[in-house]
Short mmCIF file of C-alpha atoms in Angstrom, two decimals:
data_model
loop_
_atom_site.label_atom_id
_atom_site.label_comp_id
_atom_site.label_asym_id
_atom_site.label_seq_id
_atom_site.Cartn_x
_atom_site.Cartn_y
_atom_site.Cartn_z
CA UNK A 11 0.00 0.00 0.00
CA UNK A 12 2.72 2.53 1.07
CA UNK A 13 4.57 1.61 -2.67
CA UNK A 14 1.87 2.71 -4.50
CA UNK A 15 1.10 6.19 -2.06
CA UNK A 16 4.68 6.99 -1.65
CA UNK A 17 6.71 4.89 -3.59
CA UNK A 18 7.62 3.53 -0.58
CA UNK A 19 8.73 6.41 1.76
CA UNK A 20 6.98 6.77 4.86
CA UNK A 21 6.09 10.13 4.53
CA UNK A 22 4.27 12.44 2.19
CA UNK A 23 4.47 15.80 1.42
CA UNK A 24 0.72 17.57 1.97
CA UNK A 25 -0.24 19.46 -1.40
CA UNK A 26 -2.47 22.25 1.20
CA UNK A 27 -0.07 23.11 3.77
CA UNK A 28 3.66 21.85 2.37
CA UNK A 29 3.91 19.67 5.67
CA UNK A 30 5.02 15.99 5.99
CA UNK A 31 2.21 13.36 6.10
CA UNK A 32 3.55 10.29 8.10
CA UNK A 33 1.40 6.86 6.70
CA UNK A 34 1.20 4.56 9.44
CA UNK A 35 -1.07 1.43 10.08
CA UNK A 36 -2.45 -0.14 12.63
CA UNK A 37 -1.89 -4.10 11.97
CA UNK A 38 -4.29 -5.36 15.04
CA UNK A 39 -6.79 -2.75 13.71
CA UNK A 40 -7.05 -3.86 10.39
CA UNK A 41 -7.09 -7.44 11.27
CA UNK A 42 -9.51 -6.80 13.42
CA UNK A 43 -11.75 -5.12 10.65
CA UNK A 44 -11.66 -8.29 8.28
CA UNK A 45 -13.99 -10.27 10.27
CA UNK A 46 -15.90 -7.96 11.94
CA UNK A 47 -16.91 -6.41 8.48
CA UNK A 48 -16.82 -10.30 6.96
CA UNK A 49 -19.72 -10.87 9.86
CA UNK A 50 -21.42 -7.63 9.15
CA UNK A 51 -22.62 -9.29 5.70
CA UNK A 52 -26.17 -9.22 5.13
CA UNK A 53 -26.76 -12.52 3.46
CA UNK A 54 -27.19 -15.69 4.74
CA UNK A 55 -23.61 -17.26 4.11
CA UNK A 56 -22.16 -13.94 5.20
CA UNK A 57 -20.63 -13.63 1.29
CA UNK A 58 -17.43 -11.07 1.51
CA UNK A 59 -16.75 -9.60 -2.27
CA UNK A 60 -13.17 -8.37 -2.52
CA UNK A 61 -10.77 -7.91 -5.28
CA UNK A 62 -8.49 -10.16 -6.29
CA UNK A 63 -4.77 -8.67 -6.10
CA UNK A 64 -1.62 -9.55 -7.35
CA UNK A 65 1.59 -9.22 -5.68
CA UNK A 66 2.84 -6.73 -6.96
CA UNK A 67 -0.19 -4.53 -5.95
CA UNK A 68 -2.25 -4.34 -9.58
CA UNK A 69 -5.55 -6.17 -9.36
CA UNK A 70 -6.64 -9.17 -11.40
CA UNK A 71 -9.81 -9.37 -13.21
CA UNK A 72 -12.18 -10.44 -11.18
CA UNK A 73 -13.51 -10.96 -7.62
CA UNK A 74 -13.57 -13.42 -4.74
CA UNK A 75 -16.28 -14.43 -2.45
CA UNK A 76 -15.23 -15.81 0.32
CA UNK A 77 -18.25 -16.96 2.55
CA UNK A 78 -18.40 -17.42 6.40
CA UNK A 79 -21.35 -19.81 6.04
CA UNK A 80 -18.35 -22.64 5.13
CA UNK A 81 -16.55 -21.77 8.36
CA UNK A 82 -19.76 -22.49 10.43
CA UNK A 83 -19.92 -25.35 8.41
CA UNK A 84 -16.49 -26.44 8.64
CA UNK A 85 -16.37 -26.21 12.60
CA UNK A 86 -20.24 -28.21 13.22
CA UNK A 87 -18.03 -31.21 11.29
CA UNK A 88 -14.92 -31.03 12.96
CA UNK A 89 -16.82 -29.92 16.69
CA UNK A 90 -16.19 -33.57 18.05
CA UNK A 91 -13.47 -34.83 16.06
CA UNK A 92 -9.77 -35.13 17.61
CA UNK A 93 -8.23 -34.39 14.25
CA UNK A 94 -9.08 -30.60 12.97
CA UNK A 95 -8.03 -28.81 9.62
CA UNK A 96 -8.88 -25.37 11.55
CA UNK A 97 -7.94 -26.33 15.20
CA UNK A 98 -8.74 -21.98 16.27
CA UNK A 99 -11.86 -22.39 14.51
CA UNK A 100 -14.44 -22.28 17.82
CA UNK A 101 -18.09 -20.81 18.51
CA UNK A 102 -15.93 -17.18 19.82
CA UNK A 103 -14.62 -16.74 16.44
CA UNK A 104 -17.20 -17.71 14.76
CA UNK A 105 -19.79 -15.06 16.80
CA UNK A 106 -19.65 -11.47 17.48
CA UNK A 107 -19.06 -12.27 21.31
CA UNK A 108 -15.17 -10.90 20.90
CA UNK A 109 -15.21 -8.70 17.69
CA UNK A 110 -14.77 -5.82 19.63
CA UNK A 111 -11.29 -6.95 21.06
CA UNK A 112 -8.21 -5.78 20.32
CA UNK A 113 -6.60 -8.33 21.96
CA UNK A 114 -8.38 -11.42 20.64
CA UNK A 115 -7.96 -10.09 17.31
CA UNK A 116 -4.01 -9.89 17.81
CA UNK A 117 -3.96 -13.42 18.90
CA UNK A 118 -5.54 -14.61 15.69
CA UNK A 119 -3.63 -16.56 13.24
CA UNK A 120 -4.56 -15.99 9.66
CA UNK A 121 -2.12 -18.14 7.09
#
């Protein structure tokens, strides 16, 4: 993101007042976003439309839809099983009990 604003610097000049513009982000913040605005879906699967990007930043044609409906899914099969594919998938992550956290969202593990 900072490679296409600034070509990489971490500051910007401000065209109104000539001053420096730091970028910064917020990492637990914006992971903390994904799935409270991935919940926030109004359909039934909770469908999430994004682009699809490439690495170098351009985007593809096309769009994803990732849908929270197959991570419900995915944790009612593997509930009593021993062996798990997604062994943080639980009902807290899959609710909006601790979407509000900072600290729960930090401790997530996305691959």
């Amino acid at each position: 993101m900072f490679s296409l604003l600034a070509n990489g610097a971490l500051t910007i000049r401000d065209p109104a007042s000539g001053t420096n513009l730091y970028l910064l982000f917020d990492d637990v913040h914006l992971l903390k976003s994904i799935p409270n605005n991935w919940l926030n879906q109004a359909d039934k699967d909770k469908t999430f439309t994004c682009p699809i990007f490439e690495e170098d930043g351009e985007t593809e044609e096309g769009i994803i839809r990732p849908r929270f409906g197959l991570l419900r899914t995915t944790h009612r099969l593997e509930e009593s099983s021993n062996v798990k594919c997604a062994f943080h998938l639980n009902a807290k992550t899959l609710s909006h009990i601790y979407r509000k956290t900072k600290r729960f969202a930090s401790s997530q593990r996305f691959p």
